[in-house]
Amino acid sequence: MNIQTAIQGATGYTGAELIRLIDAHPVFQIMHLGAHSQAGRKVSDALPGVSGTIGDTLLASADDPLPDEVELVFTALPHGASARCVQRALNSGKRVVDLSADFRHRDVATYKTAYGVDHPCPELLSEAIYGITEFQKDTLLAEARLVANPGCYPTSALLPLIPLLRAGVLDTGNIIIDSKSGASGAGRSARTELIFCEVNENVRAYGLPKHRHAWEIEEKACFFSDVRACIQFVPHILPMTRGMLSTLHLSGKQPETWCGILMNAFADKPFVCMLAEGQLPSIAGVAGSNRCDIGISVTGPDHAVVISCLDNLIKGAAGQAVQNANLMFGLNEQAGLSRIALWP
Amino acid sequence: MNIQTAIQGATGYTGAELIRLIDAHPVFQIMHLGAHSQAGRKVSDALPGVSGTIGDTLLASADDPLPDEVELVFTALPHGASARCVQRALNSGKRVVDLSADFRHRDVATYKTAYGVDHPCPELLSEAIYGITEFQKDTLLAEARLVANPGCYPTSALLPLIPLLRAGVLDTGNIIIDSKSGASGAGRSARTELIFCEVNENVRAYGLPKHRHAWEIEEKACFFSDVRACIQFVPHILPMTRGMLSTLHLSGKQPETWCGILMNAFADKPFVCMLAEGQLPSIAGVAGSNRCDIGISVTGPDHAVVISCLDNLIKGAAGQAVQNANLMFGLNEQAGLSRIALWP
Amino acid sequence: MNIQTAIQGATGYTGAELIRLIDAHPVFQIMHLGAHSQAGRKVSDALPGVSGTIGDTLLASADDPLPDEVELVFTALPHGASARCVQRALNSGKRVVDLSADFRHRDVATYKTAYGVDHPCPELLSEAIYGITEFQKDTLLAEARLVANPGCYPTSALLPLIPLLRAGVLDTGNIIIDSKSGASGAGRSARTELIFCEVNENVRAYGLPKHRHAWEIEEKACFFSDVRACIQFVPHILPMTRGMLSTLHLSGKQPETWCGILMNAFADKPFVCMLAEGQLPSIAGVAGSNRCDIGISVTGPDHAVVISCLDNLIKGAAGQAVQNANLMFGLNEQAGLSRIALWP
Amino acid sequence: MNIQTAIQGATGYTGAELIRLIDAHPVFQIMHLGAHSQAGRKVSDALPGVSGTIGDTLLASADDPLPDEVELVFTALPHGASARCVQRALNSGKRVVDLSADFRHRDVATYKTAYGVDHPCPELLSEAIYGITEFQKDTLLAEARLVANPGCYPTSALLPLIPLLRAGVLDTGNIIIDSKSGASGAGRSARTELIFCEVNENVRAYGLPKHRHAWEIEEKACFFSDVRACIQFVPHILPMTRGMLSTLHLSGKQPETWCGILMNAFADKPFVCMLAEGQLPSIAGVAGSNRCDIGISVTGPDHAVVISCLDNLIKGAAGQAVQNANLMFGLNEQAGLSRIALWP
């Protein structure tokens, strides 16, 4: 059985990763590649890493109609542009996993506050299923027409946070998330602040006082745990390409029990690996895989540090999109996804 | 059909890459993992990137007997140690792909000159098949008990060099190979000159006046082309983990014809991609894949620069080993190997 | 006027930085270089960056007697070894700036808890002056025989923290310091976890549940502010050589006033640069200089994020040592120190 | 004695390095900073590394008139723009060190071939003195109104090449220069190919078949040695910020004598360090200093590899400019320049 797919926004970093994953997928096949700006070029000219048959494909415009055979569309376009593209795909009867921010929020007001623009297609918001795979219901994914793939920071924050919020052990007024991301999270755009010599041998925080993803973390932490929490979120950009590490500084009761809570939560989740207490994860352990590794260190009678690591382009974007798509089409959740990192 | 394999030297960088590739291989399966120094530990404790079932495997000693079911052994041990391990595997009826330098040379004298020690098992040299897959005969690989997997520098140099030598177009007295390698080529050993702060933001040449791999390049260039050439080889270590770029400074006749010669040579080779004249390859285009990309620029009426790029741990080591093993066991050459890079 | 100095531990990263700074200093001169392990070699053989006359100096052993003319000794040896060396220098009438941890704590019990060994020279602890220059009294430095140079993490944490603690605006039960350091902070030692391929494209926290420098931060925050605070400290190692960024997640009252408090505190301090509110510092802005840049973003009615950046080998080690030595000898605090970064 | 200077093009990487060097110079002082695109901003807003008094300077436009007190102007603008700026400075009676390519060639035809545009001020070409300091006559520099500062690649190539050409030992038909440069050589421009994720973990050759600097190397090698040589030049961009390593693959007679030839040539040159035969330089040994380190390995009876390393922004640009300016104004050649690298 094959399922034909299209990728919109194929020439960005997330699009390139989708091509790599789907090209190796046992069921999904790439039938159509659309791009925001490089339509008409060969894929291999726009993406240095793509070779073989798929490399000879000509890039369509993101506005071009999709082939009839396509059942599933991945949209990895900038916010705003993505929503329109999603709408066209749904109207032509396709199912969609949207990797932009456009369908992550339930509420147009939050979207406008976080992204500074009016939502282009508010009528679709109510049917979008938020695809944090480990916490979303398989049945909802199986029926979804539109899955909103989570942001990379929210994925790294929510995976450890939701089980602890559900367990009621956290001091919800004092949750601090200090995140560190590789530069690929900023996308493939030619801005002076992103050129090599400005990022290399450098670190800086950005997006303060409230980064866009802070809204997403707050909303989804509450949605999946039924607990309202006050979350401080500070992201940093690091001199590396891939990977994300989030350090959660937490207080609450009986932190020595939290490792067990997290182990239980992820016992049957193939892509989340909860380490033994005191063992700390590293980005190198997950880069190139769809895994999120989580570790905890109890630092006081009512304090602990929880650290989560993932590859921002895989579990934080394209990999989780494939994981969601697998469940949408009744496939094995792990189809086409690796649990082993590309190391070193 | 499954074929059980063992990996000896599983905790080095090449061993880790073998685990990743074989874990995802459609036919080969990992039954046994041996290590030089970390025997008794769980694989996931020794290798941060390995998770899932295979991560729970206990590492055997490289001296432990191999399970009966194992048909194929990959040896990725230091030279000298590898030869002994190969001998034991052959004696117990296994077939072997050896990734060390121990069986690359036909002649014990060259081995001693290049590696400074007497060869431990000279009696096996004559039956070793040198596995530069694109130029080795499939029939020889199909029957081989022992395949000597080429070095990374030799692979990057020989792929573009052999077709040009065979065509008789090169000035054979004046072949210069200037190679640049990521630091993973130096292996996972705790030496001051390899620690981060000594390699980062730094470049240096090393191994002069004659690096070990210079002997291998000279011998195999001659063996596969029947042309004796004088080759100057200078390797450099770069501040990056993976990847190798070799710049061949060549003179000879009608360099405008060389691109065609190379295109013909690799027309049916899935893992060598000859670019259009004037187009230059980059490491980023091949890292994470088993590809070697080659480009050429004609720089004068009798000069050209030919550049080849590969991932030193894949096409330069573990990937080519799997490619050879595929042919040894009658499988599709591409089984379990990717032509798409992990980019960015 | 010239003042002759000696550097003990000259071949580590901090020692090398001391050589660079003092070689360019208008008053201090290098008369003697001692090394822990490379005695007898030429400096330029042990340190690739040192050339010229000073490069031809032969390294003495750290145990060798010091020339009579030497008035000032910088000791940059491992803890434990440094204390003995300091004692010998003091006994021969020299003044000392010790860059190890040996004389930072007032209390032998804290030292033993943090460093796991008994203090070798407890009798000297009471006279050591802790050299966080901006907060230490000039008169004490001017008379000191022994200055304990602060750790890099404590410097980056204490500079922003002490003025806010003194002002009484912080919630002292909830101070979280999330620090990120370049790999040079781990020193020049050949350990597998420090080799290039293990640090590059990677980030990890370490030293939990309580890093050695956490004790120093707690003790000195209290000593210089008379306020006892509960501090959570989590350090991370980054894929870069130099630089340190500490993110302080703080709560308290009227955070909109904190920028002014910090501006006042550092108004006359040439090496601490307090940025305008909302402007965030970066490591690239300070690397190669003796500056610490501090920025603040008010993130809620009772929350703010304060970020400090410095070069761990300069303001976090050798540069602050020279700054202290300048004041010990009645020189201009800025002598031989730069406020302009090596950028990019 | 102070000499007032202006820097045109202050906000690029070379301009920033000029600010750092001149701010610390014992005689030269910065009176005026002009910028191509950021006029009106404070220097510290445009350049993260600049603090203190100089950071508060407002950037003038590169077209603004220069203060009367300015005696010396450094122009670090893009080619074409620089020539016009130089002309205005000369017309107002200033002396100029131009760091662009505009006055390096004697011949307008070569300039047009290499840079693709007509020369804006051909009448000034004849009086420009090419400032490869070690080979230029001090008397010419002392009298020069206009010094053309060499390119970074030419500096790294010419320093080892000229003495060997002068000695008549090289096979002049077969000189191959394989150069590796940090990304700062490409300047501070927002192009997709320069963003972090495209340069990091990557290497590529560029500028083929004939890079602009190849013309400069050929012309100046001939000018300073009176020997016409055929030079093949291939530059590569590396994943690092600063530094340049050029590998010269040379053939000729009695290569065992070449180390001595080079040692003699540079015996009294403070910024060129010729290493003992077989000892190889590294970029880390020179980055942050104005040194060029050169090493040689004799690789055959008529072959040798000569390797030169320098910091492309210092000895390859701003440092050599200051070195030339020192001689223009009768100062010590070493004034304000360091022979010790910033290491690690």
PDB file of N, CA and C in Angstrom, chain B residues 170-217:
ATOM      1  N   LEU B 170      45.595  11.924 -17.639  1.00  0.00           N
ATOM      2  CA  LEU B 170      46.296  12.691 -16.602  1.00  0.00           C
ATOM      3  C   LEU B 170      47.804  12.708 -16.806  1.00  0.00           C
ATOM      4  N   ASP B 171      48.414  13.802 -16.404  1.00  0.00           N
ATOM      5  CA  ASP B 171      49.860  13.877 -16.220  1.00  0.00           C
ATOM      6  C   ASP B 171      50.170  13.120 -14.922  1.00  0.00           C
ATOM      7  N   THR B 172      50.609  11.892 -15.047  1.00  0.00           N
ATOM      8  CA  THR B 172      50.710  11.014 -13.866  1.00  0.00           C
ATOM      9  C   THR B 172      51.851  11.383 -12.932  1.00  0.00           C
ATOM     10  N   GLY B 173      52.706  12.299 -13.365  1.00  0.00           N
ATOM     11  CA  GLY B 173      53.805  12.692 -12.482  1.00  0.00           C
ATOM     12  C   GLY B 173      53.445  13.836 -11.556  1.00  0.00           C
ATOM     13  N   ASN B 174      52.212  14.275 -11.624  1.00  0.00           N
ATOM     14  CA  ASN B 174      51.886  15.530 -10.957  1.00  0.00           C
ATOM     15  C   ASN B 174      50.437  15.530 -10.469  1.00  0.00           C
ATOM     16  N   ILE B 175      50.149  14.602  -9.569  1.00  0.00           N
ATOM     17  CA  ILE B 175      48.786  14.503  -9.029  1.00  0.00           C
ATOM     18  C   ILE B 175      48.822  14.944  -7.577  1.00  0.00           C
ATOM     19  N   ILE B 176      48.067  15.963  -7.268  1.00  0.00           N
ATOM     20  CA  ILE B 176      48.105  16.526  -5.918  1.00  0.00           C
ATOM     21  C   ILE B 176      46.723  16.428  -5.309  1.00  0.00           C
ATOM     22  N   ILE B 177      46.668  15.835  -4.121  1.00  0.00           N
ATOM     23  CA  ILE B 177      45.396  15.644  -3.425  1.00  0.00           C
ATOM     24  C   ILE B 177      45.466  16.368  -2.093  1.00  0.00           C
ATOM     25  N   ASP B 178      44.655  17.389  -1.952  1.00  0.00           N
ATOM     26  CA  ASP B 178      44.612  18.183  -0.721  1.00  0.00           C
ATOM     27  C   ASP B 178      43.269  17.873  -0.058  1.00  0.00           C
ATOM     28  N   SER B 179      43.321  17.138   1.046  1.00  0.00           N
ATOM     29  CA  SER B 179      42.088  16.646   1.667  1.00  0.00           C
ATOM     30  C   SER B 179      41.808  17.349   2.988  1.00  0.00           C
ATOM     31  N   LYS B 180      40.515  17.502   3.255  1.00  0.00           N
ATOM     32  CA  LYS B 180      40.041  18.163   4.473  1.00  0.00           C
ATOM     33  C   LYS B 180      39.039  17.233   5.141  1.00  0.00           C
ATOM     34  N   SER B 181      39.274  16.908   6.404  1.00  0.00           N
ATOM     35  CA  SER B 181      38.416  15.940   7.081  1.00  0.00           C
ATOM     36  C   SER B 181      37.863  16.481   8.376  1.00  0.00           C
ATOM     37  N   GLY B 182      36.631  16.121   8.699  1.00  0.00           N
ATOM     38  CA  GLY B 182      36.085  16.368  10.021  1.00  0.00           C
ATOM     39  C   GLY B 182      36.845  15.571  11.071  1.00  0.00           C
ATOM     40  N   ALA B 183      36.704  15.997  12.329  1.00  0.00           N
ATOM     41  CA  ALA B 183      37.507  15.428  13.404  1.00  0.00           C
ATOM     42  C   ALA B 183      37.119  14.001  13.762  1.00  0.00           C
ATOM     43  N   SER B 184      35.952  13.536  13.330  1.00  0.00           N
ATOM     44  CA  SER B 184      35.574  12.166  13.678  1.00  0.00           C
ATOM     45  C   SER B 184      36.515  11.152  13.029  1.00  0.00           C
ATOM     46  N   GLY B 185      37.204  11.557  11.972  1.00  0.00           N
ATOM     47  CA  GLY B 185      38.189  10.671  11.352  1.00  0.00           C
ATOM     48  C   GLY B 185      39.322  10.279  12.282  1.00  0.00           C
ATOM     49  N   ALA B 186      39.565  11.088  13.297  1.00  0.00           N
ATOM     50  CA  ALA B 186      40.635  10.777  14.249  1.00  0.00           C
ATOM     51  C   ALA B 186      40.196   9.807  15.329  1.00  0.00           C
ATOM     52  N   GLY B 187      38.913   9.414  15.303  1.00  0.00           N
ATOM     53  CA  GLY B 187      38.441   8.428  16.265  1.00  0.00           C
ATOM     54  C   GLY B 187      38.100   9.013  17.616  1.00  0.00           C
ATOM     55  N   ARG B 188      37.597   8.102  18.475  1.00  0.00           N
ATOM     56  CA  ARG B 188      37.100   8.512  19.788  1.00  0.00           C
ATOM     57  C   ARG B 188      38.173   8.266  20.838  1.00  0.00           C
ATOM     58  N   SER B 189      39.257   9.016  20.763  1.00  0.00           N
ATOM     59  CA  SER B 189      40.309   8.767  21.738  1.00  0.00           C
ATOM     60  C   SER B 189      40.657  10.051  22.474  1.00  0.00           C
ATOM     61  N   ALA B 190      40.898   9.904  23.760  1.00  0.00           N
ATOM     62  CA  ALA B 190      41.081  11.051  24.655  1.00  0.00           C
ATOM     63  C   ALA B 190      42.514  11.553  24.574  1.00  0.00           C
ATOM     64  N   ARG B 191      42.790  12.340  23.528  1.00  0.00           N
ATOM     65  CA  ARG B 191      44.101  12.968  23.404  1.00  0.00           C
ATOM     66  C   ARG B 191      43.934  14.481  23.451  1.00  0.00           C
ATOM     67  N   THR B 192      44.879  15.160  24.092  1.00  0.00           N
ATOM     68  CA  THR B 192      44.763  16.617  24.254  1.00  0.00           C
ATOM     69  C   THR B 192      44.544  17.304  22.918  1.00  0.00           C
ATOM     70  N   GLU B 193      45.246  16.876  21.877  1.00  0.00           N
ATOM     71  CA  GLU B 193      45.128  17.560  20.583  1.00  0.00           C
ATOM     72  C   GLU B 193      43.748  17.393  19.960  1.00  0.00           C
ATOM     73  N   LEU B 194      42.923  16.489  20.510  1.00  0.00           N
ATOM     74  CA  LEU B 194      41.582  16.304  19.960  1.00  0.00           C
ATOM     75  C   LEU B 194      40.489  16.948  20.800  1.00  0.00           C
ATOM     76  N   ILE B 195      40.835  17.538  21.944  1.00  0.00           N
ATOM     77  CA  ILE B 195      39.744  18.101  22.742  1.00  0.00           C
ATOM     78  C   ILE B 195      39.180  19.339  22.052  1.00  0.00           C
ATOM     79  N   PHE B 196      37.949  19.626  22.403  1.00  0.00           N
ATOM     80  CA  PHE B 196      37.175  20.618  21.661  1.00  0.00           C
ATOM     81  C   PHE B 196      37.927  21.915  21.413  1.00  0.00           C
ATOM     82  N   CYS B 197      38.497  22.485  22.483  1.00  0.00           N
ATOM     83  CA  CYS B 197      39.087  23.819  22.355  1.00  0.00           C
ATOM     84  C   CYS B 197      40.352  23.824  21.509  1.00  0.00           C
ATOM     85  N   GLU B 198      40.909  22.662  21.213  1.00  0.00           N
ATOM     86  CA  GLU B 198      42.102  22.599  20.359  1.00  0.00           C
ATOM     87  C   GLU B 198      41.721  22.413  18.889  1.00  0.00           C
ATOM     88  N   VAL B 199      40.537  21.911  18.637  1.00  0.00           N
ATOM     89  CA  VAL B 199      40.101  21.634  17.256  1.00  0.00           C
ATOM     90  C   VAL B 199      39.196  22.753  16.736  1.00  0.00           C
ATOM     91  N   ASN B 200      38.364  23.267  17.640  1.00  0.00           N
ATOM     92  CA  ASN B 200      37.405  24.305  17.256  1.00  0.00           C
ATOM     93  C   ASN B 200      38.138  25.558  16.778  1.00  0.00           C
ATOM     94  N   GLU B 201      37.578  26.228  15.793  1.00  0.00           N
ATOM     95  CA  GLU B 201      38.166  27.474  15.255  1.00  0.00           C
ATOM     96  C   GLU B 201      39.635  27.259  14.883  1.00  0.00           C
ATOM     97  N   ASN B 202      39.940  26.106  14.375  1.00  0.00           N
ATOM     98  CA  ASN B 202      41.322  25.774  14.034  1.00  0.00           C
ATOM     99  C   ASN B 202      41.349  24.878  12.796  1.00  0.00           C
ATOM    100  N   VAL B 203      42.435  24.906  12.084  1.00  0.00           N
ATOM    101  CA  VAL B 203      42.706  23.965  10.989  1.00  0.00           C
ATOM    102  C   VAL B 203      44.192  23.690  11.017  1.00  0.00           C
ATOM    103  N   ARG B 204      44.561  22.457  10.724  1.00  0.00           N
ATOM    104  CA  ARG B 204      45.984  22.158  10.571  1.00  0.00           C
ATOM    105  C   ARG B 204      46.152  20.957   9.662  1.00  0.00           C
ATOM    106  N   ALA B 205      47.269  20.935   8.961  1.00  0.00           N
ATOM    107  CA  ALA B 205      47.671  19.751   8.219  1.00  0.00           C
ATOM    108  C   ALA B 205      48.351  18.791   9.191  1.00  0.00           C
ATOM    109  N   TYR B 206      48.388  17.521   8.858  1.00  0.00           N
ATOM    110  CA  TYR B 206      49.034  16.562   9.747  1.00  0.00           C
ATOM    111  C   TYR B 206      49.476  15.354   8.921  1.00  0.00           C
ATOM    112  N   GLY B 207      50.247  14.483   9.553  1.00  0.00           N
ATOM    113  CA  GLY B 207      50.608  13.234   8.903  1.00  0.00           C
ATOM    114  C   GLY B 207      51.706  13.373   7.859  1.00  0.00           C
ATOM    115  N   LEU B 208      52.275  14.553   7.727  1.00  0.00           N
ATOM    116  CA  LEU B 208      53.347  14.748   6.744  1.00  0.00           C
ATOM    117  C   LEU B 208      54.669  14.203   7.300  1.00  0.00           C
ATOM    118  N   PRO B 209      55.635  13.842   6.461  1.00  0.00           N
ATOM    119  CA  PRO B 209      55.641  13.990   5.002  1.00  0.00           C
ATOM    120  C   PRO B 209      54.788  12.961   4.249  1.00  0.00           C
ATOM    121  N   LYS B 210      54.477  11.810   4.828  1.00  0.00           N
ATOM    122  CA  LYS B 210      53.664  10.860   4.068  1.00  0.00           C
ATOM    123  C   LYS B 210      52.682  10.172   4.993  1.00  0.00           C
ATOM    124  N   HIS B 211      51.427  10.546   4.891  1.00  0.00           N
ATOM    125  CA  HIS B 211      50.371   9.983   5.723  1.00  0.00           C
ATOM    126  C   HIS B 211      50.139   8.523   5.342  1.00  0.00           C
ATOM    127  N   ARG B 212      49.694   7.722   6.312  1.00  0.00           N
ATOM    128  CA  ARG B 212      49.441   6.287   6.061  1.00  0.00           C
ATOM    129  C   ARG B 212      48.563   6.029   4.845  1.00  0.00           C
ATOM    130  N   HIS B 213      47.543   6.874   4.699  1.00  0.00           N
ATOM    131  CA  HIS B 213      46.619   6.627   3.593  1.00  0.00           C
ATOM    132  C   HIS B 213      47.241   6.936   2.231  1.00  0.00           C
ATOM    133  N   ALA B 214      48.371   7.656   2.204  1.00  0.00           N
ATOM    134  CA  ALA B 214      49.028   7.918   0.922  1.00  0.00           C
ATOM    135  C   ALA B 214      49.467   6.604   0.275  1.00  0.00           C
ATOM    136  N   TRP B 215      49.927   5.664   1.098  1.00  0.00           N
ATOM    137  CA  TRP B 215      50.336   4.361   0.564  1.00  0.00           C
ATOM    138  C   TRP B 215      49.150   3.635  -0.053  1.00  0.00           C
ATOM    139  N   GLU B 216      48.034   3.713   0.634  1.00  0.00           N
ATOM    140  CA  GLU B 216      46.836   3.025   0.149  1.00  0.00           C
ATOM    141  C   GLU B 216      46.343   3.658  -1.151  1.00  0.00           C
ATOM    142  N   ILE B 217      46.349   4.976  -1.217  1.00  0.00           N
ATOM    143  CA  ILE B 217      45.904   5.656  -2.443  1.00  0.00           C
ATOM    144  C   ILE B 217      46.796   5.262  -3.612  1.00  0.00           C
TER     145      ILE B 217
END
